Coordinates of C-alpha atoms and ligand atoms in Angstrom, one line a residue:
M1 CA 41.2 38.7 -46.7
A2 CA 38.0 37.5 -49.1
L3 CA 39.6 33.9 -49.1
A4 CA 40.4 33.3 -45.5
A5 CA 36.5 34.7 -45.0
L6 CA 35.0 32.5 -47.7
A7 CA 37.6 29.8 -46.1
L8 CA 35.3 30.1 -42.5
L9 CA 31.6 30.2 -44.5
L10 CA 33.0 26.6 -46.2
L11 CA 34.3 25.4 -42.6
P12 CA 31.6 23.3 -40.5
P13 CA 30.0 25.7 -37.8
L14 CA 31.6 25.1 -35.0
V15 CA 29.5 23.6 -32.1
A16 CA 28.4 24.1 -28.5
A17 CA 30.1 21.8 -26.9
S18 CA 26.9 20.1 -25.7
D19 CA 24.1 20.8 -28.4
N20 CA 21.6 20.3 -24.9
R21 CA 21.9 23.9 -24.5
L22 CA 22.5 23.0 -21.2
A23 CA 24.7 23.8 -18.7
Q24 CA 25.9 27.1 -20.1
S25 CA 27.3 27.4 -16.7
P26 CA 28.4 24.6 -13.7
P27 CA 25.2 22.9 -12.9
M28 CA 24.3 23.2 -9.7
G29 CA 22.1 21.3 -7.1
W30 CA 21.9 17.9 -4.5
R31 CA 22.6 14.4 -4.4
S32 CA 22.4 11.1 -3.0
W33 CA 25.9 8.5 -2.5
N34 CA 27.6 11.0 -0.1
L35 CA 24.8 11.1 2.6
F36 CA 22.7 8.4 2.6
G37 CA 25.2 5.1 0.7
S38 CA 23.5 2.5 -0.8
N39 CA 21.2 3.4 2.4
V40 CA 18.2 5.7 -0.2
S41 CA 14.3 5.8 -0.4
Q42 CA 12.0 7.6 -2.4
L43 CA 11.0 9.3 0.8
R44 CA 14.7 9.8 2.4
I45 CA 14.9 12.0 -1.2
E46 CA 11.8 13.5 -1.1
R47 CA 12.9 14.7 2.5
I48 CA 15.7 16.3 0.7
M49 CA 13.4 18.0 -2.0
R50 CA 11.2 20.1 0.7
A51 CA 14.6 21.4 2.4
M52 CA 16.1 22.4 -1.1
A53 CA 13.3 24.6 -1.7
E54 CA 12.7 26.1 1.3
R55 CA 12.9 29.4 2.3
E56 CA 15.0 28.7 6.1
H57 CA 17.6 30.9 4.9
L58 CA 18.6 34.5 5.2
V59 CA 20.6 36.1 1.9
D60 CA 21.7 39.5 2.5
G61 CA 18.8 40.1 5.1
V62 CA 16.1 37.8 2.3
P63 CA 14.8 34.4 2.7
T64 CA 16.5 32.0 0.5
S65 CA 16.4 28.8 0.0
L66 CA 19.3 26.5 -1.7
C67 CA 17.3 26.4 -5.6
D68 CA 16.6 30.0 -4.7
L69 CA 20.7 30.3 -5.2
G70 CA 20.9 27.8 -8.4
Y71 CA 20.7 24.6 -6.0
C72 CA 18.4 23.0 -7.9
D73 CA 19.0 19.9 -9.6
V74 CA 18.8 16.9 -6.7
G75 CA 19.5 12.8 -7.6
L76 CA 19.7 9.6 -6.3
D77 CA 22.0 7.9 -7.3
D78 CA 23.1 4.6 -6.4
N79 CA 20.6 1.2 -4.6
W80 CA 16.9 2.0 -6.4
Q81 CA 17.3 -1.4 -8.8
L82 CA 15.6 -4.8 -8.0
C83 CA 18.5 -6.4 -7.7
G84 CA 18.2 -10.4 -8.9
A85 CA 19.2 -12.7 -12.1
Y86 CA 17.0 -12.0 -15.1
G87 CA 16.3 -12.8 -18.5
A88 CA 15.4 -16.5 -20.2
E89 CA 19.3 -17.4 -18.9
G90 CA 19.3 -15.0 -15.5
Q91 CA 22.2 -13.0 -16.7
L92 CA 20.4 -10.1 -16.3
R93 CA 21.0 -8.0 -12.5
F94 CA 18.1 -5.2 -13.3
H95 CA 17.4 -5.2 -17.0
D96 CA 14.9 -7.5 -18.0
E97 CA 14.4 -8.9 -21.8
T98 CA 13.2 -6.2 -22.9
G99 CA 15.5 -3.9 -21.8
A100 CA 12.9 -1.7 -19.4
P101 CA 15.5 -0.8 -15.9
I102 CA 13.6 -2.9 -12.6
V103 CA 13.1 -0.5 -10.1
N104 CA 13.0 -1.8 -6.0
T105 CA 9.4 -0.1 -5.1
T106 CA 9.1 -1.2 -1.8
R107 CA 13.0 1.3 -1.4
F108 CA 10.9 3.6 -4.3
P109 CA 7.2 3.4 -4.8
S110 CA 6.9 5.0 -7.1
L111 CA 9.6 7.5 -8.9
K112 CA 7.1 9.6 -11.0
A113 CA 5.4 11.2 -7.4
M114 CA 9.0 11.4 -6.1
T115 CA 9.4 13.0 -9.8
D116 CA 6.1 15.7 -9.8
L117 CA 7.0 16.4 -6.1
A118 CA 10.7 17.5 -7.2
H119 CA 8.4 19.5 -10.5
S120 CA 5.9 21.1 -8.8
L121 CA 8.8 22.5 -5.3
G122 CA 10.3 24.4 -8.8
L123 CA 12.5 21.8 -9.0
Y124 CA 15.0 18.9 -11.5
A125 CA 14.9 16.0 -10.2
G126 CA 18.2 13.4 -11.3
W127 CA 18.1 10.4 -11.7
Y128 CA 21.6 7.7 -11.9
G129 CA 22.5 3.9 -14.2
N130 CA 25.0 2.4 -15.7
N131 CA 25.0 1.4 -11.6
C132 CA 27.5 -0.2 -9.3
I133 CA 25.4 -1.8 -7.0
C134 CA 24.2 -5.2 -8.8
M135 CA 26.7 -4.0 -11.7
E136 CA 25.5 -5.9 -14.9
T137 CA 27.9 -7.2 -18.1
H138 CA 24.8 -8.0 -20.9
T139 CA 23.9 -5.0 -21.1
E140 CA 26.2 -4.1 -24.5
A141 CA 22.7 -4.3 -26.6
E142 CA 20.8 -1.2 -27.7
K143 CA 17.5 -2.6 -26.0
F144 CA 19.0 -1.8 -23.1
Y145 CA 19.8 1.7 -23.6
R146 CA 16.7 2.4 -25.0
G147 CA 14.9 0.7 -22.1
D148 CA 17.2 2.9 -19.3
V149 CA 16.2 6.6 -21.5
Q150 CA 12.5 5.5 -22.1
A151 CA 11.8 4.7 -17.9
L152 CA 13.7 7.8 -17.7
R153 CA 11.5 10.0 -20.0
A154 CA 8.1 7.7 -18.4
Y155 CA 9.1 9.0 -15.0
G156 CA 9.7 12.1 -15.7
F157 CA 13.6 13.4 -14.8
D158 CA 15.3 15.4 -15.8
S159 CA 18.8 14.8 -15.0
I160 CA 20.9 11.2 -14.9
K161 CA 23.5 10.4 -13.2
L162 CA 25.8 8.0 -16.1
D163 CA 28.4 5.5 -13.7
G164 CA 30.9 3.6 -15.1
C165 CA 30.4 0.6 -13.1
G166 CA 28.5 -1.3 -16.0
S167 CA 28.3 -2.8 -19.6
Q168 CA 26.5 0.1 -20.9
N169 CA 29.3 3.5 -21.2
D170 CA 27.9 4.2 -24.4
L171 CA 27.1 8.1 -24.2
E172 CA 27.3 8.7 -27.7
L173 CA 24.7 6.1 -27.9
F174 CA 22.4 7.2 -24.6
D175 CA 23.2 11.4 -26.4
R176 CA 21.1 10.5 -29.7
L177 CA 18.2 7.6 -27.9
I178 CA 17.6 10.2 -24.7
K179 CA 17.3 13.1 -28.3
E180 CA 15.3 11.1 -29.9
T181 CA 12.6 10.1 -27.4
P182 CA 10.5 12.8 -26.0
A183 CA 9.8 13.9 -22.5
T184 CA 6.5 13.0 -20.8
S185 CA 6.6 15.9 -18.0
G186 CA 10.1 17.7 -17.0
R187 CA 12.3 19.4 -18.6
E188 CA 12.3 18.2 -22.5
A189 CA 16.4 18.8 -22.6
V190 CA 18.4 16.3 -20.2
L191 CA 21.5 17.1 -18.1
V192 CA 24.0 14.3 -18.7
E193 CA 26.8 14.0 -16.3
N194 CA 29.4 11.3 -17.1
C195 CA 30.9 9.7 -13.7
H196 CA 33.5 6.9 -15.9
W197 CA 35.7 8.3 -12.6
G198 CA 38.4 10.2 -15.0
S199 CA 39.8 6.8 -16.3
R200 CA 37.0 4.7 -17.7
E201 CA 36.5 4.7 -21.6
P202 CA 35.1 7.1 -23.2
F203 CA 35.3 9.7 -19.3
A204 CA 37.1 12.8 -21.3
P205 CA 36.0 15.1 -24.3
H206 CA 38.5 16.4 -27.1
F207 CA 38.9 18.2 -30.0
A208 CA 37.3 17.1 -32.8
A209 CA 39.9 17.9 -36.1
D210 CA 37.0 20.7 -37.0
G211 CA 38.1 23.2 -34.1
S212 CA 34.3 21.5 -32.2
L213 CA 35.0 19.9 -28.8
W214 CA 33.0 16.4 -28.8
C215 CA 30.9 15.9 -25.4
P216 CA 28.1 14.1 -25.4
W217 CA 27.1 15.1 -22.2
N218 CA 27.6 17.9 -19.7
F219 CA 29.8 17.8 -17.9
Y220 CA 32.2 14.5 -16.6
R221 CA 33.7 13.4 -13.3
T222 CA 37.8 13.9 -13.4
S223 CA 37.9 11.8 -10.9
G224 CA 37.4 8.6 -8.5
D225 CA 35.5 8.7 -5.7
V226 CA 36.0 12.1 -3.3
R227 CA 35.7 12.1 1.1
A228 CA 35.1 14.9 3.6
N229 CA 38.7 15.0 3.9
Y230 CA 41.3 17.6 3.4
D231 CA 43.1 15.6 1.5
S232 CA 41.5 14.0 -0.6
V233 CA 39.7 17.3 -1.8
V234 CA 43.4 18.6 -2.7
R235 CA 43.9 14.9 -4.7
N236 CA 40.1 15.5 -7.0
L237 CA 40.4 19.3 -6.7
L238 CA 44.0 18.9 -8.5
T239 CA 42.6 16.1 -11.4
T240 CA 41.0 19.0 -12.4
V241 CA 43.7 20.9 -13.7
D242 CA 45.2 19.1 -16.9
Y243 CA 41.3 19.4 -18.6
A244 CA 41.3 23.0 -17.8
R245 CA 44.5 24.0 -19.1
R246 CA 43.3 22.5 -22.0
N247 CA 40.2 24.3 -22.4
L248 CA 38.6 21.3 -22.2
S249 CA 36.0 22.9 -19.4
Q250 CA 34.0 24.9 -20.9
P251 CA 30.4 26.5 -21.3
G252 CA 28.0 22.4 -22.0
C253 CA 31.4 20.7 -21.6
W254 CA 32.6 20.6 -17.2
A255 CA 35.1 18.9 -15.3
Y256 CA 34.0 17.7 -12.4
P257 CA 35.8 17.0 -8.5
D258 CA 32.2 15.0 -7.6
M259 CA 30.8 16.2 -5.4
L260 CA 31.3 19.1 -2.3
E261 CA 31.6 17.2 1.5
V262 CA 30.7 20.1 2.4
G263 CA 28.7 19.9 6.3
V264 CA 29.3 15.9 5.7
A265 CA 31.0 14.5 8.5
C266 CA 30.9 10.1 9.6
S267 CA 31.5 9.4 13.1
E268 CA 32.7 6.5 13.1
G269 CA 31.2 2.9 12.3
G270 CA 29.0 5.4 11.0
D271 CA 26.5 4.6 7.9
C272 CA 29.0 6.6 5.2
P273 CA 30.0 5.4 2.8
G274 CA 34.2 6.0 3.3
G275 CA 33.7 4.9 6.7
T276 CA 36.5 6.5 8.9
L277 CA 38.1 8.1 5.2
D278 CA 34.7 10.1 6.0
L279 CA 35.1 12.6 9.1
G280 CA 34.7 15.5 8.3
L281 CA 36.4 18.6 6.9
N282 CA 36.7 22.0 9.8
A283 CA 35.6 25.1 9.0
A284 CA 38.7 26.3 7.6
E285 CA 39.0 23.2 4.9
T286 CA 34.8 23.9 4.2
R287 CA 35.7 28.1 3.0
A288 CA 38.7 26.2 0.9
H289 CA 36.7 22.7 -0.1
F290 CA 33.6 25.0 -1.3
G291 CA 36.4 27.9 -3.0
A292 CA 38.4 25.3 -5.2
W293 CA 35.3 24.0 -5.9
A294 CA 33.8 27.2 -7.3
I295 CA 37.3 28.4 -8.9
V296 CA 37.7 25.6 -11.4
S297 CA 34.1 25.8 -12.0
S298 CA 32.4 22.7 -11.2
P299 CA 29.0 22.2 -11.1
L300 CA 28.5 22.5 -7.5
I301 CA 26.7 19.4 -6.2
L302 CA 25.4 19.4 -2.5
S303 CA 25.8 16.4 -0.6
H304 CA 24.9 16.7 2.5
D305 CA 22.0 16.7 5.1
V306 CA 20.3 19.6 4.4
T307 CA 17.0 18.6 6.1
D308 CA 19.9 18.2 10.0
P309 CA 19.2 22.0 11.3
A310 CA 22.9 22.2 12.6
I311 CA 24.9 21.3 9.7
A312 CA 22.0 23.4 6.9
A313 CA 23.1 26.4 9.7
A314 CA 27.0 25.6 10.2
V315 CA 27.7 25.3 6.0
W316 CA 25.2 27.6 4.9
P317 CA 27.5 31.1 4.6
V318 CA 29.1 28.9 2.8
I319 CA 27.3 27.7 0.3
A320 CA 25.2 30.2 0.4
N321 CA 27.5 33.3 -0.5
K322 CA 26.4 35.0 -3.7
E323 CA 29.8 36.5 -4.1
V324 CA 31.9 33.0 -4.9
I325 CA 29.2 31.4 -6.4
A326 CA 29.5 34.1 -9.2
V327 CA 32.5 33.0 -9.8
N328 CA 32.5 29.7 -10.2
Q329 CA 28.8 30.8 -12.8
A330 CA 31.1 33.3 -15.0
W331 CA 32.9 32.7 -17.8
A332 CA 35.5 34.3 -19.9
G333 CA 37.3 32.5 -21.5
H334 CA 38.7 30.0 -19.2
S335 CA 37.5 27.5 -16.0
G336 CA 40.1 28.4 -13.4
S337 CA 43.3 26.8 -13.1
P338 CA 46.4 27.3 -10.7
F339 CA 49.4 30.0 -11.4
F340 CA 51.5 30.3 -8.1
E341 CA 53.1 27.6 -6.5
S342 CA 55.3 27.1 -3.7
S343 CA 58.7 25.1 -4.5
E344 CA 58.2 24.0 -0.7
Q345 CA 55.9 21.3 -0.5
V346 CA 54.1 19.1 2.2
L347 CA 53.2 15.6 2.8
L348 CA 49.0 16.3 3.5
Y349 CA 48.3 12.6 4.3
T350 CA 49.4 9.9 5.1
P351 CA 47.6 6.3 4.3
P352 CA 47.2 5.0 8.2
E353 CA 48.5 1.4 6.4
W354 CA 52.0 3.0 6.0
A355 CA 52.2 2.8 9.3
Y356 CA 51.5 -1.5 9.2
R357 CA 53.3 -1.9 5.6
R358 CA 56.6 -0.8 7.9
R359 CA 55.6 -2.8 11.0
G360 CA 55.5 -5.7 8.4
V361 CA 58.6 -5.7 7.2
L362 CA 60.2 -4.8 10.3
L363 CA 59.4 -7.9 12.0
L364 CA 60.4 -9.3 8.2
V365 CA 63.4 -9.0 8.3
A366 CA 64.2 -8.8 12.4
C367 CA 62.5 -12.5 11.6
A368 CA 65.5 -13.0 8.4
L369 CA 68.0 -11.8 10.5
C370 CA 66.2 -14.1 13.2
A371 CA 66.8 -17.5 10.5
A372 CA 70.3 -16.1 8.9
V373 CA 72.0 -16.3 12.4
Y374 CA 70.7 -19.3 13.7
A375 CA 71.7 -21.0 10.1
F376 CA 75.2 -19.7 10.8
R377 CA 75.5 -20.9 14.2
R378 CA 73.9 -23.9 12.9
L379 CA 76.2 -24.3 10.3
A380 CA 79.5 -23.1 12.4
A381 CA 79.1 -25.6 14.3
A382 CA 78.2 -28.2 12.4
R383 CA 81.3 -27.8 11.2
R384 CA 83.1 -27.1 13.6
R385 CA 81.7 -30.4 15.2
R386 CA 83.0 -31.9 12.0
R387 CA 86.6 -30.7 12.1
S388 CA 87.2 -31.6 15.9
T389 CA 86.0 -35.0 15.1
S390 CA 88.2 -35.6 12.5
T391 CA 91.0 -34.2 13.8
A392 CA 90.6 -36.8 16.9
E393 CA 90.3 -39.5 14.3
E394 CA 93.7 -37.8 12.6
E395 CA 95.7 -37.8 16.1
G396 CA 94.9 -41.3 16.9
H397 CA 93.2 -43.1 18.8
E398 CA 94.9 -41.4 22.4
L399 CA 92.4 -38.9 23.2
G400 CA 89.7 -41.4 22.9
T401 CA 86.4 -40.4 22.7
L402 CA 85.3 -36.2 22.9
E403 CA 83.0 -35.7 26.0
P404 CA 79.9 -33.8 25.6
K405 CA 80.5 -31.3 27.5
R406 CA 83.0 -29.2 25.0
L407 CA 80.8 -29.7 22.2
V408 CA 77.9 -28.2 24.2
D409 CA 80.9 -25.3 24.9
E410 CA 81.7 -24.7 21.3
G411 CA 78.6 -24.8 19.9
Q412 CA 76.5 -22.2 22.2
A413 CA 73.6 -22.4 19.2
I414 CA 72.8 -25.3 19.9
P415 CA 72.0 -26.2 24.2
A416 CA 71.8 -29.4 24.3
T417 CA 71.7 -30.3 27.6
A418 CA 67.8 -30.3 29.2
P419 CA 67.8 -27.7 31.6
R420 CA 68.0 -24.9 27.6
L421 CA 65.2 -26.3 26.0
P422 CA 61.9 -24.2 27.0
L423 CA 63.8 -21.1 25.8
R424 CA 64.7 -22.5 22.4
V425 CA 61.3 -23.7 22.6
L426 CA 60.2 -20.1 23.7
L427 CA 62.6 -18.5 20.9
C428 CA 60.8 -21.3 18.5
L429 CA 57.4 -19.1 19.5
A430 CA 58.5 -15.5 19.5
F431 CA 60.2 -15.8 15.7
T432 CA 56.8 -17.8 13.9
A433 CA 54.6 -14.6 16.3
A434 CA 56.5 -12.2 14.4
L435 CA 57.1 -14.6 11.3
V436 CA 52.5 -14.5 11.3
A437 CA 52.1 -10.7 12.9
G438 CA 54.7 -9.8 9.6
V439 CA 53.2 -10.9 6.9
A440 CA 49.2 -10.4 8.9
Q441 CA 50.4 -7.0 8.5
L442 CA 51.9 -7.0 4.6
V443 CA 48.6 -8.6 3.7
Y444 CA 46.4 -6.5 4.9
V445 CA 48.4 -3.4 3.2
W446 CA 47.7 -5.2 -0.1
G447 CA 44.4 -5.2 0.8
E448 CA 43.9 -2.3 1.5
E449 CA 45.8 -0.7 -1.6
T450 CA 44.0 -3.2 -4.1
L451 CA 40.5 -4.1 -2.9
N452 CA 39.9 -0.9 -0.8
P453 CA 38.2 1.8 -3.6
Y454 CA 38.5 4.3 -1.5
H455 CA 42.5 3.6 -0.4
S456 CA 44.2 6.8 -1.3
W457 CA 48.2 7.4 -2.0
E458 CA 49.7 9.3 0.6
L459 CA 50.3 12.7 -1.4
L460 CA 52.7 15.8 -2.0
V461 CA 51.7 18.9 -2.9
P462 CA 52.9 22.6 -2.8
A463 CA 52.4 24.0 0.9
A464 CA 50.7 26.9 -1.1
Q465 CA 49.2 26.8 -4.6
Y466 CA 47.2 29.4 -5.9
F467 CA 44.2 29.4 -8.6
Y468 CA 43.2 32.0 -10.9
K469 CA 39.9 32.4 -12.9
P470 CA 39.0 35.3 -14.9
V471 CA 35.5 36.3 -13.8
R472 CA 35.8 39.2 -17.0
P473 CA 37.8 39.3 -19.6
H474 CA 40.7 41.7 -20.3
G475 CA 41.6 41.3 -16.6
E476 CA 38.6 43.9 -15.9
A477 CA 38.1 41.5 -13.1
T478 CA 40.0 38.3 -11.8
A479 CA 38.8 35.6 -9.3
V480 CA 41.8 33.9 -6.7
L481 CA 42.3 31.2 -4.5
L482 CA 45.4 31.4 -2.6
M483 CA 45.5 27.9 -0.7
N484 CA 47.9 27.2 2.4
H485 CA 48.0 23.1 2.3
A486 CA 50.6 23.6 5.0
P487 CA 49.9 22.6 8.4
T488 CA 51.1 25.6 9.7
R489 CA 50.3 29.1 9.6
R490 CA 51.3 31.5 7.2
D491 CA 51.8 34.7 4.7
L492 CA 50.5 33.3 1.6
R493 CA 51.9 36.6 -0.9
L494 CA 50.0 37.6 -4.5
E495 CA 52.2 39.0 -7.5
F496 CA 49.9 40.7 -9.5
A497 CA 52.4 40.8 -12.1
A498 CA 52.2 36.3 -11.0
I499 CA 48.3 35.9 -12.1
P500 CA 47.9 35.1 -15.7
G501 CA 45.9 38.6 -17.5
V502 CA 45.8 40.2 -15.1
L503 CA 47.4 43.8 -16.3
C504 CA 47.1 46.5 -13.1
T505 CA 50.0 46.4 -11.1
R506 CA 47.8 48.8 -8.4
C507 CA 44.7 47.3 -8.4
H508 CA 41.6 46.3 -6.0
V509 CA 42.0 43.6 -4.2
R510 CA 38.1 41.7 -2.4
D511 CA 37.9 39.9 -0.4
L512 CA 34.5 36.7 -0.8
W513 CA 34.1 35.3 1.9
A514 CA 34.0 38.2 4.0
H515 CA 32.0 40.7 1.2
R516 CA 34.9 43.0 2.3
D517 CA 37.5 45.9 0.1
L518 CA 40.5 45.4 1.1
G519 CA 41.5 49.1 -0.7
N520 CA 43.9 49.6 -2.7
F521 CA 47.5 47.8 -3.1
S522 CA 50.5 48.2 -5.8
H523 CA 52.2 45.2 -7.2
A524 CA 51.5 42.7 -4.2
Y525 CA 49.2 41.7 -1.9
V526 CA 49.7 39.6 1.5
A527 CA 47.4 37.6 3.5
S528 CA 48.1 37.0 6.9
D529 CA 48.2 34.7 9.2
V530 CA 46.8 31.9 7.3
E531 CA 45.2 28.9 9.1
S532 CA 46.7 25.4 8.0
H533 CA 44.3 24.6 5.1
D534 CA 42.7 28.1 4.9
A535 CA 41.8 29.3 1.6
P536 CA 41.7 33.2 1.3
F537 CA 39.0 33.8 -1.8
L538 CA 39.9 37.6 -3.3
L539 CA 38.8 39.4 -6.2
I540 CA 41.3 41.4 -8.1
T541 CA 40.2 44.8 -9.6
P542 CA 41.9 47.7 -11.5
A543 CA 42.2 50.0 -8.8
A544 CA 42.2 54.5 -10.6
V545 CA 45.0 55.2 -11.2
Ligands
LIG1 C1 18.9 2.7 7.2 O1 18.2 4.6 6.9 C2 17.7 4.1 8.4 C3 16.9 5.9 8.2 O2 17.0 6.6 8.8 C4 17.9 3.4 9.2 O3 16.6 4.2 10.3 C5 18.8 2.5 9.1 O4 19.6 2.0 10.8 C6 19.9 2.4 8.0 N1 20.5 1.5 7.4 C7 21.6 0.5 7.6 C8 21.6 0.0 6.6 O5 22.2 1.7 7.8
LIG2 C1 14.1 -3.1 -1.9 O1 14.8 -2.4 -0.1 C2 14.0 -3.2 0.8 C3 13.6 -2.4 1.8 O2 15.3 -1.2 1.0 C4 15.2 -3.7 1.0 O3 14.9 -4.0 2.3 C5 15.4 -5.5 0.3 O4 16.9 -6.0 0.3 C6 15.6 -4.2 -1.3 N1 15.4 -6.1 -2.4 C7 16.4 -5.8 -3.4 C8 16.3 -6.7 -4.5 O5 17.3 -4.9 -3.0
LIG3 C1 37.8 27.6 -24.9 O1 36.7 27.2 -25.4 C2 36.2 28.4 -25.1 C3 34.8 28.3 -26.0 O2 34.8 27.3 -27.6 C4 36.4 29.4 -26.1 O3 35.7 31.0 -26.1 C5 37.4 29.9 -25.0 O4 38.3 31.8 -26.0 C6 39.0 28.7 -25.7 N1 39.8 29.9 -24.5 C7 40.7 28.8 -24.5 C8 42.5 30.2 -23.5 O5 41.8 29.5 -25.7
LIG4 C1 40.6 52.4 -5.2 O1 40.1 51.8 -6.7 C2 38.8 51.9 -6.2 C3 38.6 51.3 -8.5 O2 39.2 51.8 -8.5 C4 38.1 53.8 -6.2 O3 37.4 54.1 -6.8 C5 38.8 53.7 -4.5 O4 38.6 55.6 -4.4 C6 40.1 53.3 -4.4 N1 40.4 53.6 -2.5 C7 40.9 54.3 -2.8 C8 41.5 53.9 -0.9 O5 41.9 54.7 -2.7

């Protein structure tokens, strides 16, 4: 005992995931990319900021702003920079030779005025670095990191999202410099988002040999960009599962499957980053999306147009659900993950390119068949001609010359007479057209798959998938989200014994969407007639015996 205690004392202390003390619960806020894409400006961000602080809607009869609910971190994404050629060799794209970033002051006349506004509204202001638009390849030197952090402090930003596009990917260096550089206004600690898409190193935290979590940021992207459609939402959601199971998503260091697409929708041909992949979620899908982000302890970062009264009103009941937010913000040792998956699977999405691929392949197969038949008949005819010539030679000259007509009859594949020529030309044209069309379709598919950053592959998922998250320890309260990925209505049966950590056999079930107690149930609860892509959100507590 004493030895064990001594050993514990001698071990280095366990450090909290991120030692800036921020993000003890998942961060909440708003960011610009999904709504504005590259078309961002100070004016637009300031309008969003005002709306985030406005008490326009009610919660339990009380006028409440989004920031009152916790959505206080308002950030801008890419395209604040003045793209150009800087530095002695003109190799820098938006930094000068000293390492300072260069702002497009037409779009952003004063970043400091923008963060001042945020602070006056009780908000935090977020910035964005290691940009994708005019991405840089010559900024590995420390002076560029230093220049960015000095600018961050001078402009008074409280948080920063660091993308994975440029060459400034050293997040430990950013972390050190931020801590070394005092704030001029705003928060002393800076909330850092690692936006390396789950693929650009470093993107994941890990446990060090001493048991501490190496995580020099506050939340990290586990996926590529999310789009406003159910397939993309589920695809991104599932990227958090492995991190949750390894306890790599926890206070100070949260796994993040990207922003919320709640209330984001794009008309066909509209000005949104994902184009037709951003056509939006229906009411059931919106609920399921928000519930899923909540139950896996994802940061809740809104991205819809909060200044549009119709959109704001439509999504308010979902994003202002305090019980669901409370599940997201709770911590009882596990960040939330699936515990049940039906054996039946459903294809959630067939990428539109599949139709093109099928058509392209069919056309090329048809062309190949035609060519084969043509070649075969030509060969056969040539052989027959050769044979009849040689037979004629062998049998002497009595037969005389063969009539051309006989040749034609025998070798039908090569009609040699004038009236059949147009048909041949037509066939030849049809063949060429099919060949060109087939190749074009396949080239299109190749382009979509390799060049379109938002391209998605087909996704096979369980028809029913249930997530859980302990809200209080020892099975005292556990949240459960029953996701119906199927294209049809389903009854979803929940066995209490299957939920990790739940000990009650007679349990109390509360519907968190409806704020309604459903009653006490023995062994199981059945959510009946659940809409396609909907997700009942339940809180399970022990019922009195
Ligand atoms: C950018 O936003 C402005 C203001 O809403 C709009 O007038 C303009 O058409 C947008 N530009 C593009 C390229 O979408
Ligand atoms: C700067 O912003 C203005 C206004 O949006 C835009 O027209 C211009 O192209 C931007 N300049 C650069 C270099 O990005
Ligand atoms: C995960 O890590 C957190 C913080 O270090 C700890 O409190 C929790 O007990 C761990 N959970 C599991 C299941 O190991
Ligand atoms: C169900 O259990 C709760 C919590 O223990 C208890 O307060 C309530 O009276 C029970 N309700 C019914 C209808 O049995």
